[in-house]
Amino acid sequence: MEFNHINPNMKYSYYSSECLKYPELLELRCLVIKKENLKLICGFLKRKIECIDLWKLSKVSDEMKINLRIISHLSQDNFSTSDSANGWSNKTVVTEFILLGLSSSRALQLFLFVMFSVFYGAAVLGNTLIILTVIIDSHLHSPMYFLLSNLSFIDVCQATFATPKMIADFLNERKTITFQGCMSQIFFLHVFGGSEMVLLVAMAYDRYIAICKPLHYMTIMSRRVCTVLVGMSWTIGILHSASHLAFTVDLPFCGPNKVDNFFCDLPLVIKLACLDTYVLEILVLTNSGLLSLICFLLLLVSYTIILATIHRQASGGTSKALSTLSAHITVVVLFFGPLIFIYIWPFESFAIDKFISVFFTVFTPLLNPIIYTLRNKDVKEAMRKLRQRHVGSTQAF
């Protein structure tokens, strides 16, 4: 059998005179079809048999199964040249993904439903209370608390993008999410995660100016500068997420659709694509890892300088600075601790992965308001006044 290249721009794609009457083969993009497999593929197209029948044959390799899965999709009766010209995204067979969740035990799912309902409600309530306290109390109208209120808003979003669906799925026998819903979860996860990383750096910069250059604090950390820092955090988060979604949404998903988590985690979804995903995995690792590494190094340098400055001053007035700083450092450790574990083994599956996902999406937004409330006297005092004002107005009514 003689083989020829279809064109120079379609690497590793071949055809023969036997297959010329099957134009589906000419639509393959960067798909490796080995010469010894081509005859079997042509026979598959000719007989129109199901892929699953061929998968039972021991001589069919994993790579061949992927080829067959894609060609099975291309050879559907509704296939047209115009469809293929529009790219793989218009020919994705998978319309929904199955989320395996945290457990298959019905009794455990009911327990988790109650537990995470309480945790989610507490996270949203705690962060919302911080936002309202900062807005209402004029004593908290400072750069640090402006940034803190924005962190609380991101935490509310971080807790909401996947947790309500996870809670609802505990009561459902079949846990599914649409393709569009899955892509939305991936987008919002990286928007909120990327934004929070950059905002934590902005908060570290705020503490650096307050402790190392106190006389210039209000001049440097003006309202305009704080607004720019918050806007920059959201912009970087959106761009970071869009870069992930740009290649994920166009991947050919034409076979497996089970995601072993309670939400669509990008590495798990990429592995379901009908392609060799090694290059995509490297891109994901580089994109997310680079942003995380830069933010972590900036935080490490900032807090090292701040702690060294506080140590040199060694005065009685440093206790409040240390108390505030310890809250910031605790939040940074809670946020970046799971990320460090994730990026050491980004595409390997471990039993602890689901716990890390829960910690990142539920417990971190829950712990942040607790940490800032317990460690910050100003916030506690403002909340006490807010409660007294509310009680007083209720009694007067």
mmCIF file of C-alpha atoms in Angstrom:
data_model
loop_
_atom_site.group_PDB
_atom_site.id
_atom_site.type_symbol
_atom_site.label_atom_id
_atom_site.label_comp_id
_atom_site.label_asym_id
_atom_site.label_seq_id
_atom_site.Cartn_x
_atom_site.Cartn_y
_atom_site.Cartn_z
ATOM 1 C CA MET A 1 0.000 0.000 0.000
ATOM 2 C CA GLU A 2 1.453 3.346 -1.034
ATOM 3 C CA PHE A 3 1.065 6.362 1.224
ATOM 4 C CA ASN A 4 1.365 10.060 0.490
ATOM 5 C CA HIS A 5 1.196 13.221 2.561
ATOM 6 C CA ILE A 6 -2.126 15.032 2.303
ATOM 7 C CA ASN A 7 -0.406 18.420 2.555
ATOM 8 C CA PRO A 8 2.647 19.867 4.365
ATOM 9 C CA ASN A 9 0.511 21.520 7.060
ATOM 10 C CA MET A 10 -1.096 18.267 8.261
ATOM 11 C CA LYS A 11 1.672 16.415 10.057
ATOM 12 C CA TYR A 12 1.533 12.624 10.363
ATOM 13 C CA SER A 13 -1.788 12.324 8.479
ATOM 14 C CA TYR A 14 -1.764 9.835 5.583
ATOM 15 C CA TYR A 15 -4.167 8.339 3.107
ATOM 16 C CA SER A 16 -4.134 5.735 0.354
ATOM 17 C CA SER A 17 -6.064 5.099 -2.856
ATOM 18 C CA GLU A 18 -8.180 2.593 -0.919
ATOM 19 C CA CYS A 19 -9.472 5.369 1.335
ATOM 20 C CA LEU A 20 -9.983 8.165 -1.209
ATOM 21 C CA LYS A 21 -13.700 7.480 -1.259
ATOM 22 C CA TYR A 22 -13.808 8.207 2.486
ATOM 23 C CA PRO A 23 -13.282 12.000 2.671
ATOM 24 C CA GLU A 24 -13.560 11.826 6.454
ATOM 25 C CA LEU A 25 -9.894 10.853 6.576
ATOM 26 C CA LEU A 26 -8.903 14.093 4.894
ATOM 27 C CA GLU A 27 -10.359 16.078 7.782
ATOM 28 C CA LEU A 28 -8.020 14.764 10.472
ATOM 29 C CA ARG A 29 -5.838 17.405 12.098
ATOM 30 C CA CYS A 30 -2.431 16.473 13.563
ATOM 31 C CA LEU A 31 -3.673 12.960 14.309
ATOM 32 C CA VAL A 32 -1.099 10.175 14.204
ATOM 33 C CA ILE A 33 -2.321 7.332 12.024
ATOM 34 C CA LYS A 34 0.389 4.738 11.695
ATOM 35 C CA LYS A 35 0.677 2.932 8.387
ATOM 36 C CA GLU A 36 -0.043 -0.445 9.927
ATOM 37 C CA ASN A 37 -3.290 0.914 11.385
ATOM 38 C CA LEU A 38 -4.634 2.621 8.265
ATOM 39 C CA LYS A 39 -6.043 -0.520 6.667
ATOM 40 C CA LEU A 40 -7.971 -1.305 9.824
ATOM 41 C CA ILE A 41 -9.310 2.278 9.890
ATOM 42 C CA CYS A 42 -10.443 2.047 6.259
ATOM 43 C CA GLY A 43 -12.185 -1.202 7.025
ATOM 44 C CA PHE A 44 -13.842 0.395 10.021
ATOM 45 C CA LEU A 45 -15.236 3.199 7.878
ATOM 46 C CA LYS A 46 -16.391 0.754 5.219
ATOM 47 C CA ARG A 47 -18.223 -1.555 7.634
ATOM 48 C CA LYS A 48 -19.587 1.288 9.827
ATOM 49 C CA ILE A 49 -19.175 -0.856 12.940
ATOM 50 C CA GLU A 50 -19.077 0.501 16.473
ATOM 51 C CA CYS A 51 -15.753 1.400 18.083
ATOM 52 C CA ILE A 52 -16.559 -0.706 21.108
ATOM 53 C CA ASP A 53 -16.505 -3.831 18.938
ATOM 54 C CA LEU A 54 -12.986 -3.066 17.770
ATOM 55 C CA TRP A 55 -11.822 -2.177 21.273
ATOM 56 C CA LYS A 56 -12.426 -5.801 22.267
ATOM 57 C CA LEU A 57 -9.617 -6.846 19.928
ATOM 58 C CA SER A 58 -6.334 -7.209 21.809
ATOM 59 C CA LYS A 59 -4.356 -5.980 18.790
ATOM 60 C CA VAL A 60 -5.946 -2.529 18.966
ATOM 61 C CA SER A 61 -3.610 -0.174 20.832
ATOM 62 C CA ASP A 62 -4.689 2.717 23.060
ATOM 63 C CA GLU A 63 -3.574 5.164 20.375
ATOM 64 C CA MET A 64 -5.617 3.267 17.802
ATOM 65 C CA LYS A 65 -8.674 3.405 20.065
ATOM 66 C CA ILE A 66 -8.395 7.187 20.128
ATOM 67 C CA ASN A 67 -8.105 7.269 16.334
ATOM 68 C CA LEU A 68 -11.150 5.044 15.981
ATOM 69 C CA ARG A 69 -13.131 7.137 18.431
ATOM 70 C CA ILE A 70 -12.474 10.304 16.438
ATOM 71 C CA ILE A 71 -13.140 8.660 13.071
ATOM 72 C CA SER A 72 -16.330 7.141 14.427
ATOM 73 C CA HIS A 73 -17.434 10.657 15.230
ATOM 74 C CA LEU A 74 -16.329 12.014 11.839
ATOM 75 C CA SER A 75 -18.168 9.285 9.984
ATOM 76 C CA GLN A 76 -21.555 10.058 11.480
ATOM 77 C CA ASP A 77 -24.368 10.488 8.997
ATOM 78 C CA ASN A 78 -24.662 14.195 9.791
ATOM 79 C CA PHE A 79 -21.017 14.847 8.996
ATOM 80 C CA SER A 80 -20.330 17.614 6.507
ATOM 81 C CA THR A 81 -17.254 19.412 5.230
ATOM 82 C CA SER A 82 -18.532 22.738 6.518
ATOM 83 C CA ASP A 83 -18.765 21.305 10.014
ATOM 84 C CA SER A 84 -15.158 20.188 10.005
ATOM 85 C CA ALA A 85 -14.011 23.496 8.626
ATOM 86 C CA ASN A 86 -15.423 25.206 11.681
ATOM 87 C CA GLY A 87 -13.091 23.241 13.962
ATOM 88 C CA TRP A 88 -13.396 20.512 16.512
ATOM 89 C CA SER A 89 -15.551 22.541 18.898
ATOM 90 C CA ASN A 90 -18.599 22.176 16.637
ATOM 91 C CA LYS A 91 -18.188 18.401 16.440
ATOM 92 C CA THR A 92 -17.753 17.586 20.123
ATOM 93 C CA VAL A 93 -19.794 14.479 20.878
ATOM 94 C CA VAL A 94 -19.712 14.959 24.668
ATOM 95 C CA THR A 95 -22.546 17.273 25.675
ATOM 96 C CA GLU A 96 -22.262 16.671 29.402
ATOM 97 C CA PHE A 97 -19.762 15.414 31.955
ATOM 98 C CA ILE A 98 -20.445 13.045 34.838
ATOM 99 C CA LEU A 99 -19.039 14.238 38.175
ATOM 100 C CA LEU A 100 -18.090 11.310 40.395
ATOM 101 C CA GLY A 101 -18.205 13.541 43.473
ATOM 102 C CA LEU A 102 -16.661 12.907 46.878
ATOM 103 C CA SER A 103 -18.317 9.589 47.723
ATOM 104 C CA SER A 104 -20.686 6.973 46.337
ATOM 105 C CA SER A 105 -22.068 6.076 49.778
ATOM 106 C CA ARG A 106 -25.628 7.341 50.151
ATOM 107 C CA ALA A 107 -25.404 7.706 53.938
ATOM 108 C CA LEU A 108 -22.111 9.613 53.687
ATOM 109 C CA GLN A 109 -23.531 11.879 50.999
ATOM 110 C CA LEU A 110 -26.408 12.891 53.282
ATOM 111 C CA PHE A 111 -23.923 13.697 56.051
ATOM 112 C CA LEU A 112 -21.767 15.706 53.639
ATOM 113 C CA PHE A 113 -24.867 17.532 52.408
ATOM 114 C CA VAL A 114 -25.575 18.830 55.920
ATOM 115 C CA MET A 115 -21.924 19.563 56.731
ATOM 116 C CA PHE A 116 -21.096 21.472 53.548
ATOM 117 C CA SER A 117 -24.396 23.356 53.659
ATOM 118 C CA VAL A 118 -23.344 24.701 57.068
ATOM 119 C CA PHE A 119 -19.780 25.434 55.928
ATOM 120 C CA TYR A 120 -20.904 27.170 52.745
ATOM 121 C CA GLY A 121 -23.473 29.267 54.597
ATOM 122 C CA ALA A 122 -20.870 30.251 57.210
ATOM 123 C CA ALA A 123 -18.315 31.186 54.526
ATOM 124 C CA VAL A 124 -20.762 33.389 52.628
ATOM 125 C CA LEU A 125 -22.148 34.951 55.827
ATOM 126 C CA GLY A 126 -18.708 35.609 57.343
ATOM 127 C CA ASN A 127 -17.249 37.230 54.250
ATOM 128 C CA THR A 128 -20.410 39.244 53.589
ATOM 129 C CA LEU A 129 -20.295 40.495 57.184
ATOM 130 C CA ILE A 130 -16.711 41.694 56.697
ATOM 131 C CA ILE A 131 -17.688 43.528 53.502
ATOM 132 C CA LEU A 132 -20.656 45.252 55.188
ATOM 133 C CA THR A 133 -18.588 46.137 58.263
ATOM 134 C CA VAL A 134 -15.871 47.781 56.170
ATOM 135 C CA ILE A 135 -18.454 49.713 54.143
ATOM 136 C CA ILE A 136 -20.511 50.910 57.139
ATOM 137 C CA ASP A 137 -17.790 51.684 59.712
ATOM 138 C CA SER A 138 -15.919 54.864 58.763
ATOM 139 C CA HIS A 139 -12.956 53.851 60.974
ATOM 140 C CA LEU A 140 -12.249 51.016 58.533
ATOM 141 C CA HIS A 141 -12.141 53.255 55.465
ATOM 142 C CA SER A 142 -8.425 52.656 54.961
ATOM 143 C CA PRO A 143 -6.392 50.947 52.204
ATOM 144 C CA MET A 144 -5.842 47.765 54.223
ATOM 145 C CA TYR A 145 -9.531 47.197 54.882
ATOM 146 C CA PHE A 146 -10.496 48.192 51.356
ATOM 147 C CA LEU A 147 -8.254 45.386 50.089
ATOM 148 C CA LEU A 148 -9.578 43.049 52.797
ATOM 149 C CA SER A 149 -13.189 43.643 51.713
ATOM 150 C CA ASN A 150 -12.230 42.821 48.131
ATOM 151 C CA LEU A 151 -10.552 39.618 49.330
ATOM 152 C CA SER A 152 -13.790 38.703 51.108
ATOM 153 C CA PHE A 153 -15.742 39.326 47.902
ATOM 154 C CA ILE A 154 -13.409 37.011 45.959
ATOM 155 C CA ASP A 155 -13.789 34.396 48.705
ATOM 156 C CA VAL A 156 -17.584 34.532 48.344
ATOM 157 C CA CYS A 157 -17.181 33.988 44.596
ATOM 158 C CA GLN A 158 -14.610 31.231 45.158
ATOM 159 C CA ALA A 159 -16.991 29.396 47.467
ATOM 160 C CA THR A 160 -19.961 29.839 45.123
ATOM 161 C CA PHE A 161 -18.667 28.762 41.709
ATOM 162 C CA ALA A 162 -18.872 25.017 42.531
ATOM 163 C CA THR A 163 -19.994 24.418 46.130
ATOM 164 C CA PRO A 164 -23.780 24.937 45.657
ATOM 165 C CA LYS A 165 -23.804 22.376 42.844
ATOM 166 C CA MET A 166 -21.760 19.966 44.937
ATOM 167 C CA ILE A 167 -24.283 20.326 47.780
ATOM 168 C CA ALA A 168 -27.220 19.768 45.404
ATOM 169 C CA ASP A 169 -25.495 16.747 43.828
ATOM 170 C CA PHE A 170 -25.342 15.013 47.210
ATOM 171 C CA LEU A 171 -29.115 14.572 46.812
ATOM 172 C CA ASN A 172 -28.968 13.488 43.162
ATOM 173 C CA GLU A 173 -28.356 9.957 41.971
ATOM 174 C CA ARG A 174 -26.854 11.131 38.683
ATOM 175 C CA LYS A 175 -24.362 13.967 38.983
ATOM 176 C CA THR A 176 -23.942 15.626 35.602
ATOM 177 C CA ILE A 177 -22.922 19.015 34.282
ATOM 178 C CA THR A 178 -23.337 20.361 30.763
ATOM 179 C CA PHE A 179 -20.334 21.007 28.546
ATOM 180 C CA GLN A 180 -20.972 24.758 28.797
ATOM 181 C CA GLY A 181 -21.348 24.511 32.570
ATOM 182 C CA CYS A 182 -18.079 22.602 32.821
ATOM 183 C CA MET A 183 -16.209 25.230 30.798
ATOM 184 C CA SER A 184 -17.783 27.947 32.971
ATOM 185 C CA GLN A 185 -16.522 26.260 36.137
ATOM 186 C CA ILE A 186 -12.997 26.059 34.717
ATOM 187 C CA PHE A 187 -13.145 29.737 33.738
ATOM 188 C CA PHE A 188 -14.407 31.024 37.091
ATOM 189 C CA LEU A 189 -12.078 28.803 39.123
ATOM 190 C CA HIS A 190 -9.033 30.344 37.469
ATOM 191 C CA VAL A 191 -10.474 33.872 37.452
ATOM 192 C CA PHE A 192 -11.051 33.835 41.209
ATOM 193 C CA GLY A 193 -7.892 31.877 41.997
ATOM 194 C CA GLY A 194 -5.677 34.111 39.861
ATOM 195 C CA SER A 195 -7.310 37.297 41.187
ATOM 196 C CA GLU A 196 -6.851 36.220 44.810
ATOM 197 C CA MET A 197 -3.176 35.459 44.276
ATOM 198 C CA VAL A 198 -2.514 38.930 42.864
ATOM 199 C CA LEU A 199 -4.681 40.574 45.545
ATOM 200 C CA LEU A 200 -2.652 38.843 48.278
ATOM 201 C CA VAL A 201 0.456 40.403 46.725
ATOM 202 C CA ALA A 202 -1.274 43.810 46.787
ATOM 203 C CA MET A 203 -2.105 43.315 50.475
ATOM 204 C CA ALA A 204 1.532 42.430 51.185
ATOM 205 C CA TYR A 205 2.616 45.610 49.374
ATOM 206 C CA ASP A 206 0.162 47.584 51.520
ATOM 207 C CA ARG A 207 1.703 46.154 54.719
ATOM 208 C CA TYR A 208 5.203 46.838 53.385
ATOM 209 C CA ILE A 209 4.408 50.529 52.844
ATOM 210 C CA ALA A 210 2.607 50.818 56.195
ATOM 211 C CA ILE A 211 5.495 49.322 58.194
ATOM 212 C CA CYS A 212 8.578 50.282 56.213
ATOM 213 C CA LYS A 213 7.435 53.742 55.013
ATOM 214 C CA PRO A 214 4.762 54.824 57.488
ATOM 215 C CA LEU A 215 5.175 58.580 56.881
ATOM 216 C CA HIS A 216 4.381 58.159 53.176
ATOM 217 C CA TYR A 217 1.653 55.546 53.627
ATOM 218 C CA MET A 218 -1.440 57.628 52.881
ATOM 219 C CA THR A 219 0.313 59.360 49.990
ATOM 220 C CA ILE A 220 1.448 56.147 48.311
ATOM 221 C CA MET A 221 -1.609 54.034 49.123
ATOM 222 C CA SER A 222 -4.181 56.491 47.855
ATOM 223 C CA ARG A 223 -7.706 55.509 46.905
ATOM 224 C CA ARG A 224 -6.720 55.588 43.258
ATOM 225 C CA VAL A 225 -3.731 53.284 43.811
ATOM 226 C CA CYS A 226 -5.887 50.818 45.780
ATOM 227 C CA THR A 227 -8.487 50.805 42.995
ATOM 228 C CA VAL A 228 -5.760 50.172 40.406
ATOM 229 C CA LEU A 229 -4.369 47.273 42.467
ATOM 230 C CA VAL A 230 -7.801 45.653 42.740
ATOM 231 C CA GLY A 231 -8.507 46.230 39.034
ATOM 232 C CA MET A 232 -5.124 44.736 38.167
ATOM 233 C CA SER A 233 -5.852 41.619 40.221
ATOM 234 C CA TRP A 234 -9.139 41.023 38.370
ATOM 235 C CA THR A 235 -7.560 41.761 34.978
ATOM 236 C CA ILE A 236 -4.717 39.296 35.528
ATOM 237 C CA GLY A 237 -7.176 36.692 36.814
ATOM 238 C CA ILE A 238 -9.407 37.046 33.742
ATOM 239 C CA LEU A 239 -6.478 36.919 31.307
ATOM 240 C CA HIS A 240 -5.002 33.942 33.145
ATOM 241 C CA SER A 241 -8.319 32.065 32.955
ATOM 242 C CA ALA A 242 -9.035 33.047 29.342
ATOM 243 C CA SER A 243 -5.657 31.642 28.263
ATOM 244 C CA HIS A 244 -6.667 28.269 29.742
ATOM 245 C CA LEU A 245 -10.148 28.297 28.273
ATOM 246 C CA ALA A 246 -8.930 29.324 24.808
ATOM 247 C CA PHE A 247 -7.508 25.879 24.055
ATOM 248 C CA THR A 248 -9.720 23.798 26.353
ATOM 249 C CA VAL A 249 -13.063 24.714 24.783
ATOM 250 C CA ASP A 250 -11.906 23.582 21.311
ATOM 251 C CA LEU A 251 -10.584 20.183 22.375
ATOM 252 C CA PRO A 252 -12.326 17.154 20.824
ATOM 253 C CA PHE A 253 -14.266 15.389 23.595
ATOM 254 C CA CYS A 254 -15.742 12.351 21.893
ATOM 255 C CA GLY A 255 -15.525 9.500 24.378
ATOM 256 C CA PRO A 256 -15.007 9.305 28.152
ATOM 257 C CA ASN A 257 -16.838 11.981 30.146
ATOM 258 C CA LYS A 258 -16.339 11.028 33.823
ATOM 259 C CA VAL A 259 -14.570 13.623 35.988
ATOM 260 C CA ASP A 260 -13.302 12.180 39.260
ATOM 261 C CA ASN A 261 -14.125 15.232 41.364
ATOM 262 C CA PHE A 262 -17.107 17.345 42.425
ATOM 263 C CA PHE A 263 -16.358 20.051 39.845
ATOM 264 C CA CYS A 264 -14.629 20.344 36.471
ATOM 265 C CA ASP A 265 -10.954 20.498 37.348
ATOM 266 C CA LEU A 266 -8.888 21.515 34.306
ATOM 267 C CA PRO A 267 -6.217 18.734 34.432
ATOM 268 C CA LEU A 268 -8.923 16.065 34.798
ATOM 269 C CA VAL A 269 -10.993 17.481 31.917
ATOM 270 C CA ILE A 270 -8.007 17.776 29.580
ATOM 271 C CA LYS A 271 -7.216 14.087 30.082
ATOM 272 C CA LEU A 272 -10.650 13.223 28.623
ATOM 273 C CA ALA A 273 -9.843 14.792 25.252
ATOM 274 C CA CYS A 274 -9.344 12.522 22.241
ATOM 275 C CA LEU A 275 -5.805 13.768 21.675
ATOM 276 C CA ASP A 276 -2.325 13.371 23.006
ATOM 277 C CA THR A 277 -2.567 15.979 25.783
ATOM 278 C CA TYR A 278 1.086 16.056 26.849
ATOM 279 C CA VAL A 279 1.761 19.475 25.300
ATOM 280 C CA LEU A 280 -1.472 20.893 26.722
ATOM 281 C CA GLU A 281 -0.563 19.619 30.178
ATOM 282 C CA ILE A 282 2.792 21.389 29.936
ATOM 283 C CA LEU A 283 1.027 24.615 28.887
ATOM 284 C CA VAL A 284 -1.374 24.399 31.829
ATOM 285 C CA LEU A 285 1.474 23.736 34.247
ATOM 286 C CA THR A 286 3.526 26.596 32.818
ATOM 287 C CA ASN A 287 0.639 29.074 32.821
ATOM 288 C CA SER A 288 -0.672 28.413 36.318
ATOM 289 C CA GLY A 289 2.684 27.501 37.823
ATOM 290 C CA LEU A 290 4.384 30.650 36.555
ATOM 291 C CA LEU A 291 1.697 32.959 37.967
ATOM 292 C CA SER A 292 1.704 31.094 41.289
ATOM 293 C CA LEU A 293 5.507 31.135 41.505
ATOM 294 C CA ILE A 294 5.799 34.858 40.759
ATOM 295 C CA CYS A 295 3.127 35.753 43.333
ATOM 296 C CA PHE A 296 4.622 33.439 45.942
ATOM 297 C CA LEU A 297 8.139 34.869 45.494
ATOM 298 C CA LEU A 298 6.824 38.448 45.723
ATOM 299 C CA LEU A 299 4.983 37.552 48.919
ATOM 300 C CA LEU A 300 8.032 35.808 50.352
ATOM 301 C CA VAL A 301 10.287 38.803 49.654
ATOM 302 C CA SER A 302 7.724 41.310 50.962
ATOM 303 C CA TYR A 303 7.072 39.560 54.260
ATOM 304 C CA THR A 304 10.776 38.852 54.801
ATOM 305 C CA ILE A 305 11.545 42.572 54.489
ATOM 306 C CA ILE A 306 8.596 43.471 56.733
ATOM 307 C CA LEU A 307 9.610 41.011 59.464
ATOM 308 C CA ALA A 308 13.208 42.235 59.317
ATOM 309 C CA THR A 309 12.008 45.834 59.688
ATOM 310 C CA ILE A 310 9.784 44.964 62.649
ATOM 311 C CA HIS A 311 12.687 43.099 64.292
ATOM 312 C CA ARG A 312 14.955 46.149 63.928
ATOM 313 C CA GLN A 313 12.346 48.488 65.387
ATOM 314 C CA ALA A 314 11.612 46.176 68.358
ATOM 315 C CA SER A 315 9.327 48.698 70.057
ATOM 316 C CA GLY A 316 6.062 48.337 71.926
ATOM 317 C CA GLY A 317 4.104 49.573 68.918
ATOM 318 C CA THR A 318 5.103 46.578 66.853
ATOM 319 C CA SER A 319 2.679 44.193 68.588
ATOM 320 C CA LYS A 320 -0.313 45.448 66.554
ATOM 321 C CA ALA A 321 1.732 45.240 63.338
ATOM 322 C CA LEU A 322 2.746 41.663 64.173
ATOM 323 C CA SER A 323 -0.849 40.713 64.951
ATOM 324 C CA THR A 324 -2.075 42.079 61.615
ATOM 325 C CA LEU A 325 0.877 40.596 59.771
ATOM 326 C CA SER A 326 0.374 37.138 61.284
ATOM 327 C CA ALA A 327 -3.191 37.097 59.931
ATOM 328 C CA HIS A 328 -1.924 37.946 56.435
ATOM 329 C CA ILE A 329 0.802 35.291 56.559
ATOM 330 C CA THR A 330 -1.664 32.649 57.801
ATOM 331 C CA VAL A 331 -4.009 33.363 54.881
ATOM 332 C CA VAL A 332 -1.096 33.179 52.417
ATOM 333 C CA VAL A 333 0.006 29.798 53.830
ATOM 334 C CA LEU A 334 -3.549 28.429 53.655
ATOM 335 C CA PHE A 335 -3.906 29.588 50.053
ATOM 336 C CA PHE A 336 -0.525 28.580 48.638
ATOM 337 C CA GLY A 337 -0.064 25.382 50.662
ATOM 338 C CA PRO A 338 -2.534 23.354 48.545
ATOM 339 C CA LEU A 339 -1.235 24.987 45.341
ATOM 340 C CA ILE A 340 2.316 23.858 46.076
ATOM 341 C CA PHE A 341 1.112 20.265 46.453
ATOM 342 C CA ILE A 342 -0.960 20.500 43.247
ATOM 343 C CA TYR A 343 1.928 21.761 41.118
ATOM 344 C CA ILE A 344 4.450 19.236 42.435
ATOM 345 C CA TRP A 345 2.296 16.454 40.907
ATOM 346 C CA PRO A 346 -0.056 18.371 38.575
ATOM 347 C CA PHE A 347 -1.348 15.488 36.449
ATOM 348 C CA GLU A 348 -1.043 12.596 38.862
ATOM 349 C CA SER A 349 -4.109 11.400 40.768
ATOM 350 C CA PHE A 350 -3.949 10.946 44.534
ATOM 351 C CA ALA A 351 -6.578 10.167 47.136
ATOM 352 C CA ILE A 352 -5.860 13.507 48.814
ATOM 353 C CA ASP A 353 -6.659 15.501 45.636
ATOM 354 C CA LYS A 354 -10.363 15.750 46.449
ATOM 355 C CA PHE A 355 -9.609 16.937 49.963
ATOM 356 C CA ILE A 356 -7.361 19.668 48.543
ATOM 357 C CA SER A 357 -10.128 20.710 46.146
ATOM 358 C CA VAL A 358 -12.589 20.925 49.053
ATOM 359 C CA PHE A 359 -10.076 22.855 51.154
ATOM 360 C CA PHE A 360 -9.429 25.332 48.344
ATOM 361 C CA THR A 361 -13.071 25.939 47.419
ATOM 362 C CA VAL A 362 -14.817 25.641 50.818
ATOM 363 C CA PHE A 363 -12.493 25.849 53.804
ATOM 364 C CA THR A 364 -10.188 28.657 52.628
ATOM 365 C CA PRO A 365 -13.131 31.081 52.085
ATOM 366 C CA LEU A 366 -14.476 29.961 55.474
ATOM 367 C CA LEU A 367 -11.205 30.379 57.381
ATOM 368 C CA ASN A 368 -10.245 33.794 55.969
ATOM 369 C CA PRO A 369 -12.977 35.781 57.791
ATOM 370 C CA ILE A 370 -12.341 33.788 60.986
ATOM 371 C CA ILE A 371 -8.625 34.585 60.863
ATOM 372 C CA TYR A 372 -9.093 38.291 60.187
ATOM 373 C CA THR A 373 -11.832 38.603 62.808
ATOM 374 C CA LEU A 374 -10.007 36.782 65.586
ATOM 375 C CA ARG A 375 -6.633 38.400 64.918
ATOM 376 C CA ASN A 376 -7.791 41.956 64.212
ATOM 377 C CA LYS A 377 -9.051 44.104 67.090
ATOM 378 C CA ASP A 378 -10.320 46.861 64.779
ATOM 379 C CA VAL A 379 -12.560 44.471 62.853
ATOM 380 C CA LYS A 380 -13.860 42.857 66.059
ATOM 381 C CA GLU A 381 -14.651 46.254 67.559
ATOM 382 C CA ALA A 382 -16.390 47.434 64.379
ATOM 383 C CA MET A 383 -18.500 44.250 64.286
ATOM 384 C CA ARG A 384 -19.424 44.682 67.941
ATOM 385 C CA LYS A 385 -20.602 48.252 67.271
ATOM 386 C CA LEU A 386 -22.507 47.080 64.203
ATOM 387 C CA ARG A 387 -24.253 44.399 66.267
ATOM 388 C CA GLN A 388 -25.117 46.860 69.039
ATOM 389 C CA ARG A 389 -26.482 49.321 66.503
ATOM 390 C CA HIS A 390 -28.618 46.599 64.947
ATOM 391 C CA VAL A 391 -29.907 45.432 68.357
ATOM 392 C CA GLY A 392 -30.645 49.038 69.397
ATOM 393 C CA SER A 393 -32.585 49.782 66.228
ATOM 394 C CA THR A 394 -34.548 46.538 66.624
ATOM 395 C CA GLN A 395 -35.527 47.372 70.209
ATOM 396 C CA ALA A 396 -36.513 50.926 69.223
ATOM 397 C CA PHE A 397 -38.727 49.518 66.492
#
